[in-house]
Coordinates of C-alpha atoms in Angstrom, one line a residue:
M1 CA -7.9 -24.8 0.2
A2 CA -7.7 -25.8 -3.3
D3 CA -6.0 -29.2 -4.1
S4 CA -4.1 -30.0 -7.4
K5 CA -3.6 -33.1 -9.6
R6 CA -2.0 -33.8 -13.0
E7 CA -5.0 -35.3 -15.1
V8 CA -3.9 -37.4 -18.1
E9 CA -6.7 -38.3 -20.3
R10 CA -8.0 -39.4 -24.0
K11 CA -11.1 -39.0 -25.4
Y12 CA -13.2 -40.3 -28.5
E13 CA -16.4 -40.6 -30.2
A14 CA -18.9 -43.4 -29.0
T15 CA -22.6 -44.2 -29.5
P16 CA -25.3 -45.3 -27.1
E17 CA -24.7 -48.9 -28.9
T18 CA -20.6 -48.7 -28.4
R19 CA -19.3 -52.2 -26.7
L20 CA -15.9 -52.2 -25.3
P21 CA -13.2 -54.7 -26.6
D22 CA -11.7 -57.0 -24.3
L23 CA -8.9 -54.4 -23.0
T24 CA -7.3 -57.5 -21.2
R25 CA -5.3 -57.8 -24.1
A26 CA -4.2 -54.6 -24.1
A27 CA -0.3 -55.1 -22.5
G28 CA -0.5 -54.2 -18.7
V29 CA -4.0 -54.6 -18.3
S30 CA -5.0 -57.6 -16.4
A31 CA -8.6 -57.1 -15.2
V32 CA -11.8 -54.6 -15.9
V33 CA -13.7 -54.2 -13.3
H34 CA -17.3 -52.5 -13.7
R35 CA -17.5 -50.0 -11.0
G36 CA -21.5 -48.6 -12.0
L37 CA -22.8 -45.9 -12.8
S38 CA -22.9 -42.1 -11.6
E39 CA -25.0 -39.0 -12.4
L40 CA -22.9 -35.8 -12.8
D41 CA -24.4 -32.4 -12.8
A42 CA -21.6 -29.5 -13.6
V43 CA -22.4 -26.1 -14.6
Y44 CA -19.4 -24.2 -16.5
Y45 CA -18.4 -20.6 -15.7
D46 CA -17.0 -18.5 -18.4
T47 CA -16.8 -14.5 -18.8
E48 CA -19.5 -13.0 -21.7
D49 CA -17.0 -13.1 -24.3
L50 CA -15.6 -16.9 -23.3
R51 CA -12.3 -16.1 -22.7
L52 CA -11.5 -19.1 -20.9
A53 CA -12.6 -21.3 -23.5
A54 CA -10.4 -19.2 -26.0
D55 CA -7.6 -20.0 -23.5
S56 CA -8.7 -24.0 -23.2
L57 CA -9.5 -23.4 -19.6
T58 CA -12.2 -25.0 -18.1
L59 CA -14.2 -23.9 -14.5
R60 CA -17.0 -25.9 -13.3
R61 CA -19.2 -26.5 -10.1
R62 CA -20.0 -30.1 -10.3
T63 CA -22.1 -32.3 -8.1
G64 CA -22.3 -35.9 -7.7
G65 CA -19.4 -38.5 -8.5
G66 CA -17.0 -38.8 -5.6
D67 CA -15.4 -35.5 -6.7
A68 CA -17.9 -32.8 -6.3
G69 CA -16.9 -29.5 -5.8
W70 CA -15.2 -26.8 -7.9
H71 CA -13.0 -27.5 -10.3
L72 CA -10.7 -25.5 -12.5
K73 CA -8.5 -27.1 -15.4
I74 CA -5.6 -25.5 -16.9
P75 CA -3.7 -27.3 -20.1
V76 CA -0.4 -28.3 -20.2
S77 CA 0.3 -30.1 -23.3
A78 CA -2.0 -32.2 -25.4
G79 CA -4.3 -34.7 -23.0
V80 CA -2.9 -33.2 -20.1
R81 CA -4.4 -30.9 -18.0
D82 CA -3.8 -29.6 -14.4
E83 CA -6.7 -29.5 -12.2
I84 CA -7.4 -27.6 -9.5
Q85 CA -10.3 -28.9 -7.3
A86 CA -11.8 -26.5 -4.3
P87 CA -14.9 -27.7 -1.7
L88 CA -18.4 -27.3 -3.1
T89 CA -19.4 -23.9 -2.1
D90 CA -22.5 -21.6 -3.9
T91 CA -19.6 -18.9 -5.1
L92 CA -16.2 -19.3 -6.8
P93 CA -14.0 -20.0 -4.0
P94 CA -10.9 -17.2 -3.8
D95 CA -8.4 -19.4 -4.6
L96 CA -9.4 -20.2 -8.0
G97 CA -10.6 -17.0 -8.7
E98 CA -6.9 -15.6 -7.9
L99 CA -5.8 -18.2 -10.7
L100 CA -8.2 -16.7 -13.3
R101 CA -6.9 -13.0 -12.5
S102 CA -4.7 -12.7 -15.6
R103 CA -7.5 -13.7 -18.2
V104 CA -10.5 -12.3 -16.5
R105 CA -9.1 -9.1 -14.8
N106 CA -12.1 -7.6 -13.7
T107 CA -14.6 -9.2 -15.8
P108 CA -17.5 -11.5 -13.8
V109 CA -17.6 -15.1 -14.4
T110 CA -21.2 -16.3 -14.9
P111 CA -22.9 -19.8 -15.8
V112 CA -22.7 -20.2 -19.6
V113 CA -23.3 -24.3 -20.4
R114 CA -24.4 -26.6 -18.1
I115 CA -23.7 -30.4 -19.0
L116 CA -25.5 -33.4 -17.5
T117 CA -23.7 -36.3 -17.3
A118 CA -24.8 -40.6 -17.5
R119 CA -21.0 -42.1 -16.4
D120 CA -20.4 -45.8 -16.6
V121 CA -17.5 -46.5 -15.2
H122 CA -14.8 -49.2 -15.6
H123 CA -11.4 -49.6 -13.7
L124 CA -8.5 -51.2 -15.8
L125 CA -6.1 -53.3 -13.4
G126 CA -2.7 -54.5 -13.3
E127 CA -1.4 -57.7 -12.4
D128 CA -1.3 -56.8 -8.8
G129 CA -4.3 -55.2 -8.9
T130 CA -2.8 -51.7 -9.0
L131 CA -5.5 -49.0 -10.8
L132 CA -4.0 -48.0 -14.0
A133 CA -6.6 -46.4 -15.9
E134 CA -10.4 -45.3 -15.1
L135 CA -12.3 -45.8 -18.3
S136 CA -15.8 -44.1 -18.5
I137 CA -18.5 -44.2 -21.1
D138 CA -20.4 -40.9 -20.7
E139 CA -24.0 -40.1 -22.1
V140 CA -23.9 -35.9 -22.1
L141 CA -26.4 -33.6 -22.5
A142 CA -25.6 -29.8 -22.7
E143 CA -27.4 -26.7 -22.2
R144 CA -26.8 -23.2 -23.3
L145 CA -27.0 -20.9 -20.2
T146 CA -26.2 -17.6 -22.0
E147 CA -28.7 -15.1 -23.1
E148 CA -27.8 -15.9 -26.8
G149 CA -28.4 -19.2 -27.5
H150 CA -30.5 -19.9 -23.8
G151 CA -32.1 -23.0 -23.7
T152 CA -30.4 -24.7 -26.8
T153 CA -28.9 -28.1 -26.2
S154 CA -26.8 -30.8 -27.7
A155 CA -26.8 -34.4 -27.1
W156 CA -23.6 -37.0 -27.4
T157 CA -22.0 -40.1 -26.1
E158 CA -18.1 -40.2 -25.6
L159 CA -15.5 -42.3 -24.1
E160 CA -13.0 -41.4 -22.1
V161 CA -9.7 -43.4 -20.5
E162 CA -8.3 -41.1 -17.7
L163 CA -4.7 -42.2 -16.2
A164 CA -4.3 -43.3 -12.7
D165 CA -2.0 -41.5 -10.4
D166 CA 1.9 -42.8 -10.9
A167 CA 0.5 -44.8 -13.7
D168 CA 2.8 -45.4 -16.8
P169 CA 1.2 -43.3 -19.6
A170 CA 2.3 -46.6 -21.9
V171 CA -1.1 -47.7 -20.7
L172 CA -3.0 -45.1 -22.9
D173 CA -1.2 -45.9 -26.0
A174 CA -2.2 -49.8 -25.4
V175 CA -5.8 -48.8 -24.7
E176 CA -6.0 -46.6 -27.8
R177 CA -4.6 -49.6 -29.9
R178 CA -7.4 -52.0 -29.1
L179 CA -10.3 -49.3 -29.1
R180 CA -9.0 -48.2 -32.4
K181 CA -8.9 -51.6 -33.4
A182 CA -12.6 -52.1 -32.7
G183 CA -13.1 -48.9 -34.9
I184 CA -13.3 -46.5 -31.5
R185 CA -11.8 -43.1 -33.0
P186 CA -10.4 -40.2 -31.0
S187 CA -12.8 -37.0 -30.4
A188 CA -12.1 -34.1 -32.3
A189 CA -13.0 -32.4 -29.7
P190 CA -10.6 -31.3 -26.5
S191 CA -13.2 -31.1 -23.8
K192 CA -16.9 -31.3 -23.1
L193 CA -17.2 -27.5 -22.5
A194 CA -15.6 -27.1 -25.9
R195 CA -18.1 -29.6 -27.7
A196 CA -21.1 -28.1 -26.0
L197 CA -20.4 -24.7 -27.0
A198 CA -20.1 -25.5 -30.6
G199 CA -22.8 -27.7 -30.5
T200 CA -25.3 -25.2 -28.5
A201 CA -24.2 -22.1 -30.6
P202 CA -22.2 -22.9 -33.6
G203 CA -19.7 -20.4 -34.6
A204 CA -19.9 -18.8 -31.3
P205 CA -16.6 -16.7 -30.2
G206 CA -14.0 -18.2 -28.2
T207 CA -14.4 -21.9 -29.3
E208 CA -11.5 -21.6 -31.3
K209 CA -8.6 -19.1 -31.3
P210 CA -8.4 -17.8 -34.6
K211 CA -5.1 -18.4 -37.1
E212 CA -2.5 -15.8 -37.2
P213 CA -1.9 -14.8 -40.8
S214 CA 1.7 -15.7 -41.8
P215 CA 3.8 -13.0 -40.9
R216 CA 5.1 -10.8 -44.1
T217 CA 6.2 -7.6 -43.3
A218 CA 8.6 -6.6 -40.5
G219 CA 5.6 -5.1 -38.6
D220 CA 4.2 -8.5 -38.9
H221 CA 7.4 -10.2 -37.3
V222 CA 7.5 -8.0 -34.3
L223 CA 3.8 -8.4 -33.9
A224 CA 3.9 -11.8 -33.5
Y225 CA 6.9 -11.8 -31.3
V226 CA 5.4 -9.4 -28.9
R227 CA 1.9 -11.9 -29.0
R228 CA 4.0 -15.0 -28.0
Q229 CA 5.5 -12.7 -25.3
V230 CA 2.2 -11.3 -23.9
T231 CA 0.5 -15.0 -24.1
A232 CA 3.4 -16.4 -22.1
L233 CA 2.9 -13.6 -19.6
V234 CA -0.8 -14.6 -19.3
E235 CA -0.3 -18.4 -18.8
L236 CA 2.3 -18.0 -16.5
D237 CA 0.3 -15.9 -13.8
S238 CA -1.4 -18.8 -12.8
A239 CA 1.7 -21.3 -12.7
V240 CA 3.7 -18.2 -10.5
R241 CA 0.6 -18.0 -8.0
R242 CA 0.6 -21.8 -7.5
D243 CA 4.6 -21.5 -7.0
L244 CA 5.5 -23.8 -9.8
P245 CA 8.8 -24.6 -10.4
D246 CA 10.8 -22.0 -12.5
S247 CA 7.8 -19.9 -13.3
V248 CA 8.7 -16.4 -11.7
H249 CA 12.0 -17.3 -14.1
R250 CA 9.7 -17.7 -17.1
M251 CA 7.2 -15.1 -16.5
R252 CA 10.2 -12.5 -15.5
V253 CA 12.0 -13.4 -19.0
A254 CA 8.7 -12.8 -20.9
T255 CA 8.6 -9.3 -19.3
R256 CA 12.4 -8.5 -20.6
R257 CA 11.5 -9.9 -23.8
L258 CA 8.8 -7.8 -24.2
R259 CA 10.6 -4.4 -23.1
S260 CA 13.7 -5.7 -24.9
A261 CA 11.5 -5.7 -28.4
F262 CA 9.5 -2.3 -27.4
R263 CA 13.3 -0.9 -27.6
T264 CA 14.9 -2.6 -30.1
Y265 CA 12.4 -2.4 -32.8
R266 CA 11.3 1.3 -32.0
K267 CA 11.6 2.4 -35.6
I268 CA 8.8 -0.5 -36.2
L269 CA 6.3 0.5 -33.1
D270 CA 5.9 3.8 -32.0
R271 CA 7.6 4.5 -28.7
Q272 CA 5.1 7.1 -27.5
V273 CA 2.7 4.3 -26.9
T274 CA 5.3 1.5 -26.2
D275 CA 7.6 3.5 -23.6
P276 CA 4.8 3.9 -20.8
L277 CA 4.6 -0.2 -21.2
R278 CA 8.1 -0.2 -21.0
D279 CA 8.0 1.5 -17.3
D280 CA 5.3 -0.9 -16.3
L281 CA 7.3 -3.9 -17.7
K282 CA 10.5 -3.2 -15.9
W283 CA 8.1 -2.5 -12.7
L284 CA 7.1 -6.1 -12.9
A285 CA 10.4 -7.4 -13.7
V286 CA 12.1 -5.7 -10.9
E287 CA 9.4 -7.2 -8.6
L288 CA 9.5 -10.8 -9.8
G289 CA 13.1 -10.5 -9.3
V290 CA 13.0 -10.2 -5.3
D291 CA 12.0 -13.5 -5.5
R292 CA 13.5 -15.2 -8.7
D293 CA 17.1 -13.8 -7.2
Q294 CA 16.3 -15.0 -4.2
E295 CA 15.8 -18.4 -5.9
V296 CA 19.0 -18.5 -7.8
L297 CA 21.3 -17.3 -4.9
D298 CA 19.6 -20.0 -2.6
A299 CA 20.5 -22.4 -5.0
R300 CA 24.1 -21.4 -5.7
L301 CA 25.1 -21.0 -1.7
R302 CA 23.4 -24.7 -1.4
S303 CA 25.4 -26.3 -4.1
H304 CA 28.6 -24.5 -2.7
V305 CA 28.1 -25.4 0.8
S306 CA 27.3 -29.2 0.0
Q307 CA 30.7 -29.4 -2.1
V308 CA 32.5 -28.0 1.2
P309 CA 34.4 -31.1 2.7
A310 CA 32.9 -32.0 6.5
P311 CA 36.2 -30.8 8.5
L312 CA 36.0 -27.2 7.1
L313 CA 32.2 -26.9 7.8
L314 CA 32.7 -25.0 11.4
G315 CA 29.4 -24.0 12.9
P316 CA 25.9 -24.5 12.1
V317 CA 26.5 -23.7 8.3
S318 CA 23.7 -25.6 6.8
A319 CA 21.0 -24.4 9.5
R320 CA 22.0 -20.7 9.1
L321 CA 22.0 -21.0 5.6
K322 CA 18.3 -22.5 5.8
L323 CA 16.6 -20.3 8.1
T324 CA 18.1 -17.2 5.9
S325 CA 16.6 -18.4 2.9
V326 CA 13.0 -19.6 4.3
A327 CA 12.5 -15.9 6.2
R328 CA 13.7 -14.0 2.5
R329 CA 11.7 -16.3 0.1
T330 CA 8.4 -16.1 2.4
G331 CA 8.6 -12.3 2.3
S332 CA 9.6 -12.8 -1.7
R333 CA 6.3 -15.1 -2.1
Q334 CA 4.1 -12.5 -0.4
R335 CA 5.9 -9.5 -2.5
V336 CA 5.1 -11.3 -5.7
A337 CA 1.2 -12.3 -4.9
S338 CA 0.5 -8.5 -4.0
V339 CA 1.9 -7.6 -7.2
L340 CA 0.2 -10.2 -9.4
D341 CA -3.1 -8.4 -7.3
A342 CA -2.1 -5.0 -7.9
D343 CA -4.3 -2.7 -10.3
R344 CA -0.8 -1.3 -12.2
Y345 CA -0.1 -4.9 -13.1
L346 CA -3.8 -5.9 -14.4
A347 CA -3.7 -2.3 -16.6
L348 CA -1.0 -3.2 -17.7
L349 CA -2.3 -6.6 -19.2
D350 CA -5.4 -4.6 -20.6
S351 CA -2.8 -2.3 -22.1
L352 CA -0.7 -5.0 -24.0
D353 CA -4.1 -6.6 -25.1
A354 CA -5.0 -2.8 -26.6
L355 CA -1.3 -2.7 -28.6
L356 CA -1.9 -6.3 -30.1
A357 CA -5.9 -4.9 -31.1
D358 CA -4.7 -1.8 -32.5
P359 CA -1.1 -1.6 -33.3
P360 CA 0.8 1.8 -33.3
L361 CA 2.9 0.9 -36.1
L362 CA 5.3 3.4 -37.8
P363 CA 6.2 3.1 -41.9
A364 CA 9.2 1.1 -41.0
A365 CA 6.9 -1.7 -40.1
A366 CA 5.8 -2.1 -43.9
R367 CA 9.2 -3.0 -45.3
P368 CA 10.8 -6.6 -46.0
P369 CA 11.9 -8.2 -42.6
E370 CA 15.2 -9.0 -44.3
D371 CA 15.7 -5.5 -44.7
A372 CA 14.6 -3.5 -41.2
L373 CA 15.2 -6.8 -38.6
P374 CA 18.9 -6.9 -39.1
R375 CA 19.4 -3.0 -38.6
A376 CA 17.9 -3.0 -35.2
V377 CA 19.8 -6.5 -34.3
L378 CA 23.2 -5.0 -35.2
K379 CA 22.2 -1.3 -33.5
D380 CA 21.9 -3.2 -30.4
Y381 CA 25.1 -5.2 -31.1
E382 CA 27.2 -2.0 -31.3
R383 CA 25.7 -0.8 -28.0
L384 CA 27.0 -4.1 -26.6
A385 CA 30.6 -4.0 -27.9
T386 CA 30.9 -0.8 -26.2
R387 CA 29.9 -2.0 -23.1
I388 CA 32.0 -4.8 -23.3
G389 CA 34.9 -2.8 -24.2
H390 CA 34.3 -0.6 -21.2
A391 CA 34.3 -3.5 -18.9
L392 CA 37.5 -4.9 -20.4
E393 CA 39.4 -2.1 -19.6
R394 CA 38.5 -1.6 -16.6
D395 CA 40.8 -3.1 -13.6
P396 CA 39.5 -6.2 -11.3
G397 CA 37.3 -4.3 -8.7
E398 CA 34.0 -2.7 -8.2
E399 CA 34.0 -0.6 -11.1
R400 CA 34.6 -3.6 -13.6
D401 CA 32.0 -5.5 -11.7
V402 CA 29.3 -3.0 -12.4
A403 CA 31.0 -2.6 -16.0
M404 CA 30.2 -6.4 -16.4
H405 CA 26.9 -6.3 -15.0
E406 CA 26.3 -3.3 -17.9
A407 CA 27.4 -5.3 -20.6
R408 CA 25.1 -8.6 -19.5
K409 CA 22.1 -6.5 -19.6
A410 CA 23.2 -5.4 -23.4
A411 CA 24.0 -8.6 -24.2
K412 CA 20.6 -10.1 -23.2
R413 CA 19.1 -7.3 -25.4
V414 CA 20.7 -8.3 -28.6
R415 CA 20.1 -12.0 -28.1
Y416 CA 16.4 -11.0 -27.5
A417 CA 16.3 -9.5 -30.5
A418 CA 18.0 -11.8 -32.7
E419 CA 15.5 -14.2 -31.4
A420 CA 12.8 -12.2 -32.2
A421 CA 14.1 -11.7 -36.1
R422 CA 14.8 -15.5 -36.2
P423 CA 11.6 -16.9 -37.9
A424 CA 11.9 -14.0 -40.5
L425 CA 15.9 -14.6 -40.8
G426 CA 16.6 -18.2 -40.0
K427 CA 20.0 -19.8 -39.3
P428 CA 21.7 -16.4 -39.4
A429 CA 19.8 -15.1 -36.6
K430 CA 20.1 -18.5 -34.8
K431 CA 23.9 -18.9 -34.7
F432 CA 24.0 -15.0 -33.6
A433 CA 21.2 -15.5 -31.1
K434 CA 23.4 -18.4 -29.8
R435 CA 26.5 -16.9 -29.6
M436 CA 25.2 -13.7 -28.0
K437 CA 24.0 -16.3 -25.2
S438 CA 27.3 -17.6 -24.8
V439 CA 28.6 -14.1 -23.5
Q440 CA 25.7 -13.3 -21.4
S441 CA 26.2 -16.4 -19.9
V442 CA 29.8 -15.6 -18.6
L443 CA 28.7 -12.4 -17.9
G444 CA 25.5 -13.6 -16.0
D445 CA 27.9 -16.2 -13.7
H446 CA 30.2 -13.3 -13.1
Q447 CA 27.4 -11.1 -11.6
D448 CA 25.5 -14.2 -10.0
S449 CA 29.1 -14.6 -8.1
V450 CA 29.0 -10.8 -7.1
V451 CA 25.7 -11.1 -5.5
A452 CA 26.6 -14.3 -3.9
R453 CA 30.0 -12.7 -2.2
D454 CA 27.4 -9.7 -0.9
A455 CA 25.4 -12.3 0.8
L456 CA 28.2 -14.5 2.4
R457 CA 29.4 -11.4 3.7
T458 CA 26.4 -10.8 5.4
L459 CA 25.8 -14.4 6.5
A460 CA 29.6 -14.4 8.0
V461 CA 28.7 -10.7 9.6
Q462 CA 25.5 -13.0 11.5
A463 CA 27.7 -16.0 12.5
H464 CA 30.2 -14.0 14.1
G465 CA 27.6 -11.6 15.8
A466 CA 26.1 -15.2 17.0
G467 CA 29.0 -16.4 18.6
E468 CA 29.8 -18.8 15.7
S469 CA 32.9 -19.5 13.5
A470 CA 33.1 -17.3 10.2
F471 CA 35.6 -19.7 8.8
T472 CA 33.1 -21.5 6.6
W473 CA 31.7 -18.4 4.9
G474 CA 35.1 -17.1 4.3
L475 CA 35.9 -19.9 2.9
L476 CA 32.7 -20.1 0.2
Y477 CA 33.5 -15.9 -0.2
G478 CA 37.4 -17.1 -1.6
R479 CA 36.0 -19.7 -3.7
E480 CA 33.5 -17.1 -5.3
E481 CA 36.3 -14.8 -5.7
A482 CA 38.1 -17.3 -7.7
A483 CA 35.4 -18.1 -10.0
A484 CA 34.3 -14.3 -10.7
A485 CA 38.4 -14.0 -11.3
E486 CA 37.7 -17.1 -14.1
R487 CA 34.9 -15.7 -15.8
E488 CA 36.9 -12.0 -16.3
R489 CA 39.3 -14.1 -17.9
E490 CA 37.1 -16.4 -20.4
L491 CA 35.5 -13.1 -21.5
P492 CA 38.1 -12.0 -23.9
E493 CA 38.1 -14.9 -25.5
V494 CA 33.7 -15.7 -25.8
W495 CA 33.3 -12.1 -26.7
A496 CA 36.2 -13.1 -29.9
R497 CA 34.0 -16.0 -31.1
A498 CA 30.7 -14.0 -30.9
S499 CA 32.0 -10.6 -32.6
R500 CA 33.1 -12.1 -35.6
P501 CA 32.6 -10.0 -38.6
G502 CA 31.2 -13.4 -40.5
L503 CA 28.3 -13.3 -37.7
R504 CA 27.2 -9.9 -38.8
A505 CA 27.6 -10.1 -42.3
A506 CA 25.1 -13.4 -42.4
L507 CA 22.6 -11.5 -40.5
K508 CA 22.7 -8.7 -42.7
G509 CA 22.4 -11.4 -46.1

């Protein structure tokens, strides 16, 4: 089973003659303890076209040191990576292979670079002897293992400072000030692998992502938005597999934004190509929704139960809620895992890549963005206005609940459309999207209440069947009814603000 930790480190340029300054003068550092030398031997793996390197991921099999084994490093932000470790085996552990699937699909990973490191380690300690950071001076030799450039080597020296678990990141700033004062500068290379690839095959593909040209036409802007969502979809795959907080929600949002863009901007992207993708994206969103909807429901019900006064908690309310939640979440997690391994999902990712490589642009794509984009956004707005009117005309009850849910989906589409147009249209699109989000929030909370009432009814029936009191479940049901009624009363005012003619006029310029 793979283990995960957060790695926070900074790299610096060095030479064999580099000498460390007195780091006990760095704030918080009381002692520097030499821990000795170690020899590390790491083979880095990637696809033939270096897809992992292109996304700043590193996969290696390393011997030597205290953490021999397989290591997968996934970027989080500048200088911060999640490192997932697995035991030392001859072949890639399945756990790590799954985390790479959205990047490599069905393409095998093979050795690309071997890096030998002679590491001189120092521990930076606080006043109480607590480890604050590990500093190492690395003598590095890299050798290319791919067919192109095979045997080419590159050597360098670097200095690395890695923050200890639970240590204050301010230590890194304090140490860096001392290093800079001694003339030691940050490294231009983000990782040993990136430097090795550049040094053993200058100009090799995948070492850096090519810069996208600035969008000019309507088609440019739509494609830039689509590309951002596809990137999010691929990057969130590993986070969902690791069950990281909010990852399923964010991945589902990316699928919805893609579907919305394909529908809203079908005068720009040929729907003969995008409609099949919309179908597959809808399938993916529905499958992800099983887990996400359960997550939202659990949080809502737990919050409501925590607010019930103790005298009104009759029966094993918390225990029954927890038991039901665990059972449902376990099933939904297994379902999500199977979806991410499905051929249909991997084929969808391939199809999205193909669309970006050869965009199915229509003539309208060549028009100025300030002309084509507002028209598409306002067309979605008109659909929303019709659905809002339909919902407000209905009497409270099931028909209104359904109508408000349909309006919610339309509000979300308008918001996403305006967000996609924001880089081109600026503040008017930003303000328009914000207003649509306020409408979506009211309608969304109403729908969450509808779902919660269904769940509470089921829990009440189960409690009654087990001989328990159903009083508390009925109490919570009544509170949800009141919350839904309040959202229905809020909607006309929220919609009036969001539908002011001035907002639409500003969007059109």
